[in-house]
Coordinates of C-alpha atoms and ligand atoms in Angstrom, one line a residue:
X121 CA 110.0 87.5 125.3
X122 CA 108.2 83.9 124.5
X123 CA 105.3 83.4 122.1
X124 CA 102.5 81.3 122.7
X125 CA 99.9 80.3 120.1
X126 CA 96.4 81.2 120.0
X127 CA 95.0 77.7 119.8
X128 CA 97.0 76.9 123.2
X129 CA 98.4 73.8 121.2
X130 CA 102.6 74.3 121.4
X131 CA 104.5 75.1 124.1
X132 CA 105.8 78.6 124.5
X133 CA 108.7 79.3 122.0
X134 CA 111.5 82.8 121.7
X135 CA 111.2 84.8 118.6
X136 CA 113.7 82.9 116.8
X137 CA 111.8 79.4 117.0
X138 CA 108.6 81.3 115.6
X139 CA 109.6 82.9 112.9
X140 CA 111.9 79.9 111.8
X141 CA 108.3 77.8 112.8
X142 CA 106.0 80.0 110.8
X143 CA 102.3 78.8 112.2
X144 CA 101.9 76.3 114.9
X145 CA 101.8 72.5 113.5
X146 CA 98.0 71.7 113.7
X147 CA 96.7 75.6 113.5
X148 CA 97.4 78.0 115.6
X149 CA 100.1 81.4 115.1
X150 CA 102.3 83.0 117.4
X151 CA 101.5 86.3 119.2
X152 CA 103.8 87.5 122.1
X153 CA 103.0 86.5 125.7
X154 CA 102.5 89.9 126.9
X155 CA 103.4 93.5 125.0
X156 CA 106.3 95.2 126.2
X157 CA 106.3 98.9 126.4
X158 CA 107.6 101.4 124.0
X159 CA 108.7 104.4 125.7
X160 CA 108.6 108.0 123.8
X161 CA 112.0 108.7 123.9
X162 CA 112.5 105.1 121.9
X163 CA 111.0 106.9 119.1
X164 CA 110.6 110.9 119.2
X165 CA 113.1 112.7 118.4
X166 CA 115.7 113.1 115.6
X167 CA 116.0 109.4 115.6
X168 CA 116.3 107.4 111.7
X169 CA 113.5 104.8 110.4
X170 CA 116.5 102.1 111.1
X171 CA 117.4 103.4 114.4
X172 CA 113.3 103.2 115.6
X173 CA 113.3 100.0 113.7
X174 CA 116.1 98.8 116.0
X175 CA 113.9 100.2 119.4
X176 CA 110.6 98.5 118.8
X177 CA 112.6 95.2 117.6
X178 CA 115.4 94.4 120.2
X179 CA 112.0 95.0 122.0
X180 CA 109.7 91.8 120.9
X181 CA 112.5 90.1 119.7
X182 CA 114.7 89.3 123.0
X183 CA 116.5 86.8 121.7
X184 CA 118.6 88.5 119.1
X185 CA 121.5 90.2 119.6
X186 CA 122.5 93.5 119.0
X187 CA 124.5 93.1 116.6
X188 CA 122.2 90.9 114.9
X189 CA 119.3 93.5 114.8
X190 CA 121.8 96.0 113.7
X191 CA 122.6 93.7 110.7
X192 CA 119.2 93.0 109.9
X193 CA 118.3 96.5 109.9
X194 CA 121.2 98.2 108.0
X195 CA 120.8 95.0 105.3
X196 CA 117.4 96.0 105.0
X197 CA 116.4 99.4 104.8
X198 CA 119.1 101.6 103.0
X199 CA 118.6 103.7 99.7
X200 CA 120.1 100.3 97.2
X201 CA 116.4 99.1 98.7
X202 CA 114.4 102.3 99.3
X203 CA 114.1 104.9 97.3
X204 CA 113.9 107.6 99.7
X205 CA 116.7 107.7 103.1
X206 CA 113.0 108.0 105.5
X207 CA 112.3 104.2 104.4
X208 CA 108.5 105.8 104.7
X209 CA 106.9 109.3 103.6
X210 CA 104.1 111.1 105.2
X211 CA 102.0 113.4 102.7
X212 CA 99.6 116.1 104.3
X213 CA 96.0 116.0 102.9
X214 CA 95.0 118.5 104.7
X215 CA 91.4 118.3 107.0
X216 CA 93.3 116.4 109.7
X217 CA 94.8 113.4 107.3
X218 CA 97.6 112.6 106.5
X219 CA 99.0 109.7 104.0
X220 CA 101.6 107.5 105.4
X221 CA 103.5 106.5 102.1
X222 CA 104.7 102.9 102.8
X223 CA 105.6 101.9 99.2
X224 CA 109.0 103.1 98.5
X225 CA 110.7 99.3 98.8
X226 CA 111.7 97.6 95.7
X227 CA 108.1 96.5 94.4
X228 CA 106.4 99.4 95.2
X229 CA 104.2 97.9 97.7
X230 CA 104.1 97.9 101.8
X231 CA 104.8 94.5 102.2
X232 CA 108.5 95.6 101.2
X233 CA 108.7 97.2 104.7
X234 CA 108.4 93.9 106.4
X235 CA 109.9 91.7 103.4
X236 CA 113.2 93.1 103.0
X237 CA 113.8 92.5 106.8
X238 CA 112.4 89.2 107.1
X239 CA 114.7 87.3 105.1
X240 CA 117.8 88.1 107.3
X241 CA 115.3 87.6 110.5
X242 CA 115.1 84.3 109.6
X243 CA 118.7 83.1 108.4
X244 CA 119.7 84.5 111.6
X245 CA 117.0 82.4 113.1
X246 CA 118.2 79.1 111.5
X247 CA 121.8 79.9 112.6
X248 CA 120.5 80.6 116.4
X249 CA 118.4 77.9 116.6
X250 CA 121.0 75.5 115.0
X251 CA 118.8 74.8 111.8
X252 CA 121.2 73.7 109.2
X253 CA 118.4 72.3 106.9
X254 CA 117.2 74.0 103.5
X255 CA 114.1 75.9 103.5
X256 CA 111.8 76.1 101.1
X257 CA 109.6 79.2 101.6
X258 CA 105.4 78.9 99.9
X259 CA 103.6 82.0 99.5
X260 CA 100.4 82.2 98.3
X261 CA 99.6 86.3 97.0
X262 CA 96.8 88.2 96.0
X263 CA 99.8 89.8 94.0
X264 CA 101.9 92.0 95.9
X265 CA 103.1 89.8 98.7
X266 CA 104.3 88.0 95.9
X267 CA 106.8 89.7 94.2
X268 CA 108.2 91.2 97.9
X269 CA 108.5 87.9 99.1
X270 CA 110.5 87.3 96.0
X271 CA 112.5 89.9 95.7
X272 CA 113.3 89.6 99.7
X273 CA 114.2 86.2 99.5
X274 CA 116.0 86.1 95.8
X275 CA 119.8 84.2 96.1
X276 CA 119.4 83.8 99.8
X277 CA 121.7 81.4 100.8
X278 CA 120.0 77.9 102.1
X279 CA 116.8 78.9 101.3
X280 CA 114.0 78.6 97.8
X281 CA 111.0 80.3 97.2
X282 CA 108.0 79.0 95.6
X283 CA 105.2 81.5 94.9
X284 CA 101.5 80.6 94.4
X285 CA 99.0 83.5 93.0
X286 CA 95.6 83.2 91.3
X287 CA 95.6 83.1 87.7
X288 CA 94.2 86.4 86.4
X289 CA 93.3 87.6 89.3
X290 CA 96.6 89.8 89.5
X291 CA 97.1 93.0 87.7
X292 CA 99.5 92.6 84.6
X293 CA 102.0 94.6 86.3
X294 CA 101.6 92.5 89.8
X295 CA 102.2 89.8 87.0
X296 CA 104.7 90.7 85.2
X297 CA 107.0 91.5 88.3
X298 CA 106.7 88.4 89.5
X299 CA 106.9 86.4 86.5
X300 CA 110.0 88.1 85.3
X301 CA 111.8 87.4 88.7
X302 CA 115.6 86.3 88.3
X303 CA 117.4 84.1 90.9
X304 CA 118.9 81.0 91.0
X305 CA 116.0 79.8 94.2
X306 CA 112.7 81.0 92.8
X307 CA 109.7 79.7 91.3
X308 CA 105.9 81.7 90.5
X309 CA 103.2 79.6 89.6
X310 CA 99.7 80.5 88.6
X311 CA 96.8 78.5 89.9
X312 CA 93.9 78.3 88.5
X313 CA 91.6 80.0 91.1
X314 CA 91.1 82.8 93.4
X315 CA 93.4 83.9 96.4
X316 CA 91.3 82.4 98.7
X317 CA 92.1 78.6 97.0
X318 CA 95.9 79.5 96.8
X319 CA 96.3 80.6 100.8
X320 CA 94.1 77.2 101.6
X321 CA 96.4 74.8 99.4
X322 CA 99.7 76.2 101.2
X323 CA 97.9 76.1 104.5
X324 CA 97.1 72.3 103.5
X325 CA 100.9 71.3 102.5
X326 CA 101.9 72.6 105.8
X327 CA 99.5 70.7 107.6
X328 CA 100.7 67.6 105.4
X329 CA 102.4 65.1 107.7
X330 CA 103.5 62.9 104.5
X331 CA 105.4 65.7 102.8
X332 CA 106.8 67.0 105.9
X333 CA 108.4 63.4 106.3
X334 CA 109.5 63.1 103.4
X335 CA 111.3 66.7 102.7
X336 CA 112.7 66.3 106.7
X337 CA 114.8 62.8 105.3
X338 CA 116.2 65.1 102.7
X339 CA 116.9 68.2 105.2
X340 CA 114.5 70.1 103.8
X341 CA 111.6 72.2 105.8
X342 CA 108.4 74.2 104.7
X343 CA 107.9 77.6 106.0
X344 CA 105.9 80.7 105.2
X345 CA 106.7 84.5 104.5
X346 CA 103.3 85.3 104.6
X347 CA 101.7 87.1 107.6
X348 CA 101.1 84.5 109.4
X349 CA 104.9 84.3 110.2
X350 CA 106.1 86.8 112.9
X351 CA 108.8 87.7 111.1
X352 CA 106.7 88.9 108.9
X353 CA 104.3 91.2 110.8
X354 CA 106.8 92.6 113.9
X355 CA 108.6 94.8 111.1
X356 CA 105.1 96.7 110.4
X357 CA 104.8 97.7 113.7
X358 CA 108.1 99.8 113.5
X359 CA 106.3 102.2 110.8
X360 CA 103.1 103.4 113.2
X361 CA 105.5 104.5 115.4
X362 CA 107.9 106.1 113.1
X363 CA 104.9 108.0 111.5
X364 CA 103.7 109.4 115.2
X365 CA 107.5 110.7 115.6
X366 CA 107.2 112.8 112.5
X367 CA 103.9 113.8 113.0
X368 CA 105.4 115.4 116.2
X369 CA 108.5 116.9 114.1
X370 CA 106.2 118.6 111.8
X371 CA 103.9 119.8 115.0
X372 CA 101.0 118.5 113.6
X373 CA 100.6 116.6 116.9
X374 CA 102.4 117.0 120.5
X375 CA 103.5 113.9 121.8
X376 CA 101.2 112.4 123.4
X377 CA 98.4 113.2 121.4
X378 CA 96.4 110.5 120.3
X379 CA 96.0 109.9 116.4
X380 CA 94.1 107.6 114.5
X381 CA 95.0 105.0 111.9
X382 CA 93.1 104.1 109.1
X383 CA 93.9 101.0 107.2
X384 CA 93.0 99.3 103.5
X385 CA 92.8 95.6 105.1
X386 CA 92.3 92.3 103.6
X387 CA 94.5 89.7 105.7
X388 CA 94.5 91.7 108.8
X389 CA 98.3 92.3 109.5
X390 CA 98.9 96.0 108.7
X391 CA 96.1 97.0 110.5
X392 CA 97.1 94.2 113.0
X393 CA 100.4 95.8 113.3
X394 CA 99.1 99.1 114.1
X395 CA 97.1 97.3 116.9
X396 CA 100.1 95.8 118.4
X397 CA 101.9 99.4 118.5
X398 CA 98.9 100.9 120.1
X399 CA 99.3 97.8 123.2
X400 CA 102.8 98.6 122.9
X401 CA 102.0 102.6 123.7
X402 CA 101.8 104.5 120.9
X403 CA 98.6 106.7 121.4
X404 CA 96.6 105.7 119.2
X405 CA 92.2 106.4 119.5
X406 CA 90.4 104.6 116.7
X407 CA 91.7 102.0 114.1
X408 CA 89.3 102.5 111.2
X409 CA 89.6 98.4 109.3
X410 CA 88.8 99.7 105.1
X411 CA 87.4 96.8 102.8
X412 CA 86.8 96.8 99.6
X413 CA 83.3 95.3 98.1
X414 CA 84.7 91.7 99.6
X415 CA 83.4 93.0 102.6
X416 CA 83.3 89.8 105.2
X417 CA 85.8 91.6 108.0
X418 CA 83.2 95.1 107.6
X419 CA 80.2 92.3 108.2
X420 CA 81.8 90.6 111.4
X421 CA 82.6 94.1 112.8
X422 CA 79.0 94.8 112.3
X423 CA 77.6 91.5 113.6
X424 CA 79.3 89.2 115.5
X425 CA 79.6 86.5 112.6
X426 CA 82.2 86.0 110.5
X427 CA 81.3 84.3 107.1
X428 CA 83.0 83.5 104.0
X429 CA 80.5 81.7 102.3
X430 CA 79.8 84.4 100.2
X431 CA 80.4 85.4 96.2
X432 CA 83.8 86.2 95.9
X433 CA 84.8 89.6 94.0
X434 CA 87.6 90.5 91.7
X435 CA 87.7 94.5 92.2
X436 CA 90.2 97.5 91.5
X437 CA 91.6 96.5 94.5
X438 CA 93.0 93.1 94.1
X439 CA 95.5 93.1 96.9
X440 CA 92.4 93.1 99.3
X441 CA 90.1 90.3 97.4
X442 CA 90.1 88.2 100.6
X443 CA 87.3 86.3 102.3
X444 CA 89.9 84.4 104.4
X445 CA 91.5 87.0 106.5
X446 CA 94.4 84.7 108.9
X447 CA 95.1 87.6 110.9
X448 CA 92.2 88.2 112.3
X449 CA 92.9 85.0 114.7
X450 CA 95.5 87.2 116.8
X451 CA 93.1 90.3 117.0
X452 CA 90.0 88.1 118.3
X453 CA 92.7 85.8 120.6
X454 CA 93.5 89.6 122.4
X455 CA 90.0 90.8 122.2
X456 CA 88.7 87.5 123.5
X457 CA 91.0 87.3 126.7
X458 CA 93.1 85.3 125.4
X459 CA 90.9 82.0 125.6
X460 CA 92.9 79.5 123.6
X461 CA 89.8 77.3 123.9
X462 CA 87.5 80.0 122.2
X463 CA 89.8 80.7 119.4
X464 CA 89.8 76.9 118.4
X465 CA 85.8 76.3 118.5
X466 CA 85.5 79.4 116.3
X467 CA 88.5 78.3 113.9
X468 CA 87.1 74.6 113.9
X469 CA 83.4 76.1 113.4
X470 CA 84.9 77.8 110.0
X471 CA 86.5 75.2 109.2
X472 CA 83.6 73.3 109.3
X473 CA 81.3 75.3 108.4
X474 CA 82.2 78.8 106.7
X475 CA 81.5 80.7 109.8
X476 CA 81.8 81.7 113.0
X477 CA 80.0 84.1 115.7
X478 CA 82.0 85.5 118.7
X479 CA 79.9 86.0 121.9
X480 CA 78.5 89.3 122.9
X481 CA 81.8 90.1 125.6
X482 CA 84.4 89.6 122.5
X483 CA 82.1 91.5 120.0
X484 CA 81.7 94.3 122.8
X485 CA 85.5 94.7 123.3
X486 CA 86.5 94.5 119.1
X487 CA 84.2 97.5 119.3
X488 CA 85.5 99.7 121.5
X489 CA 88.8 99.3 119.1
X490 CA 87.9 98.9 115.5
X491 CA 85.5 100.7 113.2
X492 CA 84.9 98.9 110.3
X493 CA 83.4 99.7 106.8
X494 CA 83.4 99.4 103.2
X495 CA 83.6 100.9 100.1
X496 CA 82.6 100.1 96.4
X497 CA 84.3 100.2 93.2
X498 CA 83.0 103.5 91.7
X499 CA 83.6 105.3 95.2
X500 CA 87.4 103.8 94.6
X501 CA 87.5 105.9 91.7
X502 CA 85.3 108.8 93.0
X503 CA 87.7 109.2 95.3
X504 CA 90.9 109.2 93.5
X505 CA 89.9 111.8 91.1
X506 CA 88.8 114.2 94.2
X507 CA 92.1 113.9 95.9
X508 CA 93.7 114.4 92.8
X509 CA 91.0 117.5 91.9
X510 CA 91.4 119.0 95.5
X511 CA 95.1 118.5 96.6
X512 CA 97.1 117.2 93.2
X513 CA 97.6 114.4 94.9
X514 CA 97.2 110.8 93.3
X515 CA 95.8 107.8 95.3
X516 CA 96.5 104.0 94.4
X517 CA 93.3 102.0 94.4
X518 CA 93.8 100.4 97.9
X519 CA 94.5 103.7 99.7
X520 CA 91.7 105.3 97.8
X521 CA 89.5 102.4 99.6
X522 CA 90.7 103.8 102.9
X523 CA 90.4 107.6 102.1
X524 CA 87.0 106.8 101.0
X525 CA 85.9 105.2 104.5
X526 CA 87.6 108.0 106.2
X527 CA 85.8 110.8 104.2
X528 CA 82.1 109.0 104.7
X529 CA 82.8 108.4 108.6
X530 CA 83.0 112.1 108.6
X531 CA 85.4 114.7 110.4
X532 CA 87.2 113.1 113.2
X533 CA 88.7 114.3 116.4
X534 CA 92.1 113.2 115.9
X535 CA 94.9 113.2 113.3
X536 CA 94.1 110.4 111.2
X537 CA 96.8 108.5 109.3
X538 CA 95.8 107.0 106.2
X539 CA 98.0 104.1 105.4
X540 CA 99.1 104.3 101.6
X541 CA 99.7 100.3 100.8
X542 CA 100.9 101.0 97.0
X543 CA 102.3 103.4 94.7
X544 CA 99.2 104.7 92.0
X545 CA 101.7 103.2 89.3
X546 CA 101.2 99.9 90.5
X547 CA 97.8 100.2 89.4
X548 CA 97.5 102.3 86.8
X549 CA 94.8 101.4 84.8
X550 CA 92.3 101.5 87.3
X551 CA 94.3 104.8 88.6
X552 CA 94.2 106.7 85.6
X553 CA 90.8 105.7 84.5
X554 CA 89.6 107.6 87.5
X555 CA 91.7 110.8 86.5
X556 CA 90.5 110.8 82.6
X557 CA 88.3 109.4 80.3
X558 CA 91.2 106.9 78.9
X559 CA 91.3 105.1 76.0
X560 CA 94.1 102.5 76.7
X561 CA 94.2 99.2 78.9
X562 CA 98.0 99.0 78.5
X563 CA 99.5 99.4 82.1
X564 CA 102.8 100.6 80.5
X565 CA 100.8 103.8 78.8
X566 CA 98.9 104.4 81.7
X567 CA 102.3 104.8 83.8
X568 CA 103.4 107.3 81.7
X569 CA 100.4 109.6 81.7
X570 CA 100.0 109.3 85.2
X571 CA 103.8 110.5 85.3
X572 CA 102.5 113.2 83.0
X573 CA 99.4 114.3 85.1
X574 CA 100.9 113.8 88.2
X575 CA 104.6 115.2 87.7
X576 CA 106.3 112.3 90.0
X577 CA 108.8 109.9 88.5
X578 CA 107.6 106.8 87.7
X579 CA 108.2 104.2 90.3
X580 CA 111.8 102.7 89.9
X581 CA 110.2 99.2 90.2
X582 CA 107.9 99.5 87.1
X583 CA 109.9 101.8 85.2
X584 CA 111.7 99.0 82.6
X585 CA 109.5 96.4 83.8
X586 CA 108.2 95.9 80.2
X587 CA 111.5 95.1 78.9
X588 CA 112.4 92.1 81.3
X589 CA 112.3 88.7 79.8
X590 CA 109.5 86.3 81.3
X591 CA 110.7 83.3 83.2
X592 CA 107.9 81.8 84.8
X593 CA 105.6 80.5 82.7
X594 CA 103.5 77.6 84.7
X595 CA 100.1 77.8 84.9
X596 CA 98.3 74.8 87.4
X597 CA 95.0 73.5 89.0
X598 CA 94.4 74.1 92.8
X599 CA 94.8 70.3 93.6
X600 CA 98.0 70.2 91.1
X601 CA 99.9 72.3 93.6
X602 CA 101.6 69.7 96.3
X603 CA 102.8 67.8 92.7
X604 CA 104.6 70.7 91.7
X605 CA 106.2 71.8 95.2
X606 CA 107.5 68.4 95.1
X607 CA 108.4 68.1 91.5
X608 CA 109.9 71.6 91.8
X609 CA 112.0 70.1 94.8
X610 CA 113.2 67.2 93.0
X611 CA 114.3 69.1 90.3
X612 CA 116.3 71.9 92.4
X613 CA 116.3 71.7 95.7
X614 CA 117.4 67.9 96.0
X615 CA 120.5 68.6 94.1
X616 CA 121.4 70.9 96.6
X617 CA 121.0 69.3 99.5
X618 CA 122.8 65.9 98.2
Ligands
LIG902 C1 98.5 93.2 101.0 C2 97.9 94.5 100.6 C3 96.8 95.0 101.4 C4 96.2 94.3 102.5 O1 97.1 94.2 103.6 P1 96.8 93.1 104.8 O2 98.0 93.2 105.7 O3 96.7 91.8 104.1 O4 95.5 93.6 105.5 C5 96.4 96.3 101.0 N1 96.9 97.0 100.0 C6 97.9 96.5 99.3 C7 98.4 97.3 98.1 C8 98.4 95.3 99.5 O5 99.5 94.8 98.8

């Protein structure tokens, strides 16, 4: 399997080259040249997370070995990294939903799924591809990608990680785990600005030929765990198709059956991921796209033009505060046939301008896939405290986004799977404000009642969180951050690479 990039600017590449690569030099990410099928008996059945893992992987990436995938896999997902042997839960809601529990990784977020793998996807990469250089890995978080990068990446052997996320616009306990991260190879910064600024100053030290140049005398190379980085987003694929198999184990469905996903979105890879299964074969009908009150990907469904010039909101659901969604690029380079040369006026055009439109074939073909929507703050809440009310069960403030949607769209016709992005602990304040009139702002109190109300242990991630000494402290301006990857180079990584 090769990979081509959407702005038709590198030459085709296997899977190892991408994910060591992360996004084309000069714009551009990777999607596969075709999408290979997934047969049933790949996935239904009495078959493990790891061993469906291992079928929709050796699938997309060709160029590892067996073996390799098999230590990728069994490094990965186990219980010393998830807390239950499934690697993913499904909870029945009952009305035709079901919630696809993804947050049962080490920081109680989905992007564990994919960031526990990535890590040994991508030192196998460098030894494959002959890359003997150290890598330094830049993330830029609305919080939770953060911390999983982090703890993904922390003591891996050849390579650092600096973390960028927007100062106070994380919840104190998206905070606190990153801040309080050990690890001989990792560094959180706060900038002073919004996600948005954070994701365009790592995109810009990428694109910077003069500190490419520089690090590459030293050895030294940039890459990305974000989602931009294939690495990052083939491992989400692996959990749409484990959660049809068990929907067909508890006979909620028979295979074949089509089911629908709906997804709390704000960069556009889970719900990405869930496309790519769906071109892979799963059967799946709609793919319902849930934004919070930052609602730009809801407005291009609905319009044709995609613009981010527009006030930027800090909600209840911070993970999805996003105007900048860098996914999107691979949906619109499938939904617009592929046209390298379309993708690059419209990326150029927001570039240059804030927006884009997409002509009347793309906009006709996104909608026979997606439905989009939106849902406010107080429906966040609403919405919580009636899943709680009805079926005992307690929402995070991101799945409660997508539960929302869901219930104003109506019954459906199919089983629809409600991907859960976070545990309700994670965000507790919010969470438990919308269970009880509350009196207390302290995350740490708000864990425990929401232990109390809700009977579930407290997620193993938060649970001594409070206790662990802070040990990154930096706090920086947007146009401060290329100094301090350098400086932070200088000061560690240079040493290791004399
Ligand atoms: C990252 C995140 C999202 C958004 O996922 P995308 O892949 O960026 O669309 C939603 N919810 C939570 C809890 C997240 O951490």
């Amino acid at each position: 399997m090769n990979y081509t990039s959407t702005r038709g600017n590198h030459p085709l590449l296997n899977s190892a080259q991408v994910i060591n690569l992360g996004l084309a030099p000069g714009g551009g990410l990777f999607v596969p040249e075709s999408y290979p099928y997934c047969a049933p008996e790949r996935y239904i059945g009495e078959l493990s997370y790891q061993q469906i893992a291992r079928s929709v992987l050796e699938l997309l990436l060709t160029d590892y070995s067996p073996a390799e995938l098999q230590q990728c896999i069994a490094a990965a997902y186990n219980l010393s990294t998830f807390d239950t042997p499934a690697v993913v839960e499904m909870v029945t809601l009952g009305n035709g939903r079901s919630v696809l529990e993804l947050w049962h990784g080490p920081t109680a977020a989905f992007k564990d799924v994919a960031l526990q793998i990535m890590p040994h996807l991508l030192a196998n990469a460098k030894k494959k591809t002959g890359n003997t250089q150290h890598t330094v890995i830049l993330v830029a978080t609305s919080g939770d990608t953060g911390k999983a990068a982090l703890e993904g990446f922390c003591d891996a052997p050849g390579i650092s990680i600096i973390v960028f996320y927007p100062h106070g616009g994380v919840s104190e306990m998206q905070r606190l785990q990153m801040v309080t991260t050990g690890g001989s190879n990792t560094d959180v910064v706060a900038v002073r600005g919004n996600f948005d600024d954070c994701q365009t100053g790592v995109k810009k030290l990428f694109a910077d030929e003069e500190l490419r140049w520089k690090l590459m005398g030293r050895s030294i190379e940039l890459s990305s765990a974000n989602s931009i980085n294939w690495g990052r987003l083939c491992p989400q694929i692996v959990y749409y198709f484990a959660a049809y198999a068990d929907l067909v184990r508890q006979g909620t469905i028979a295979s074949g059956d089509r089911i629908d996903f709906a997804v709390p979105t704000g960069n556009f890879g889970n719900i990405l991921a869930a496309y790519y299964a769906k071109r892979m074969g799963l059967p799946v009908g709609k793919l319902i796209c849930a934004s919070n009150k930052n609602r730009v990907l809801a407005d291009f469904f609905e319009t044709g033009t995609y613009n981010r010039e527009r006030e930027f909101h800090r909600t209840n659901a911070p993970s999805m505060d996003i105007l900048i969604s860098s996914n999107l690029e691979r949906f619109l380079f499938e939904m617009c046939g592929r046209d390298h040369e379309k993708i690059t006026g419209w990326y150029r055009d927001l570039a240059e301008t804030g927006t884009f439109t997409v002509d009347d074939a793309t906009r006709a073909a996104i909608r026979t896939e997606i439905t989009g929507g939106w849902v406010d703050e107080d429906e966040v809440l609403a919405t919580i405290k009636k899943v709680y009310t009805e079926k005992g069960y307690v929402l995070d403030t991101h799945t409660s986004v997508a539960v929302a949607l869901v219930e104003s769209l109506g019954p459906g016709t199919a089983t629809t799977v409600i991907a859960s992005t976070a545990s309700p602990y994670k965000f507790s304040v919010d969470v438990l404000g919308a269970l009880e009139d509350t009196v207390s702002k302290d995350e740490f109190v708000c864990v425990d009642r929401i232990a109390e109300i809700s009977g579930k242990p407290v997620h193993r991630a938060l649970s001594d969180l409070g206790a662990r000494p802070v040990r990154h402290n930096a706090v920086i301006d947007i146009d401060a951050m290329k100094e301090h990857v350098i400086q932070y180079i200088e000061k560690n990584v240079f040493s290791i690479t004399k």
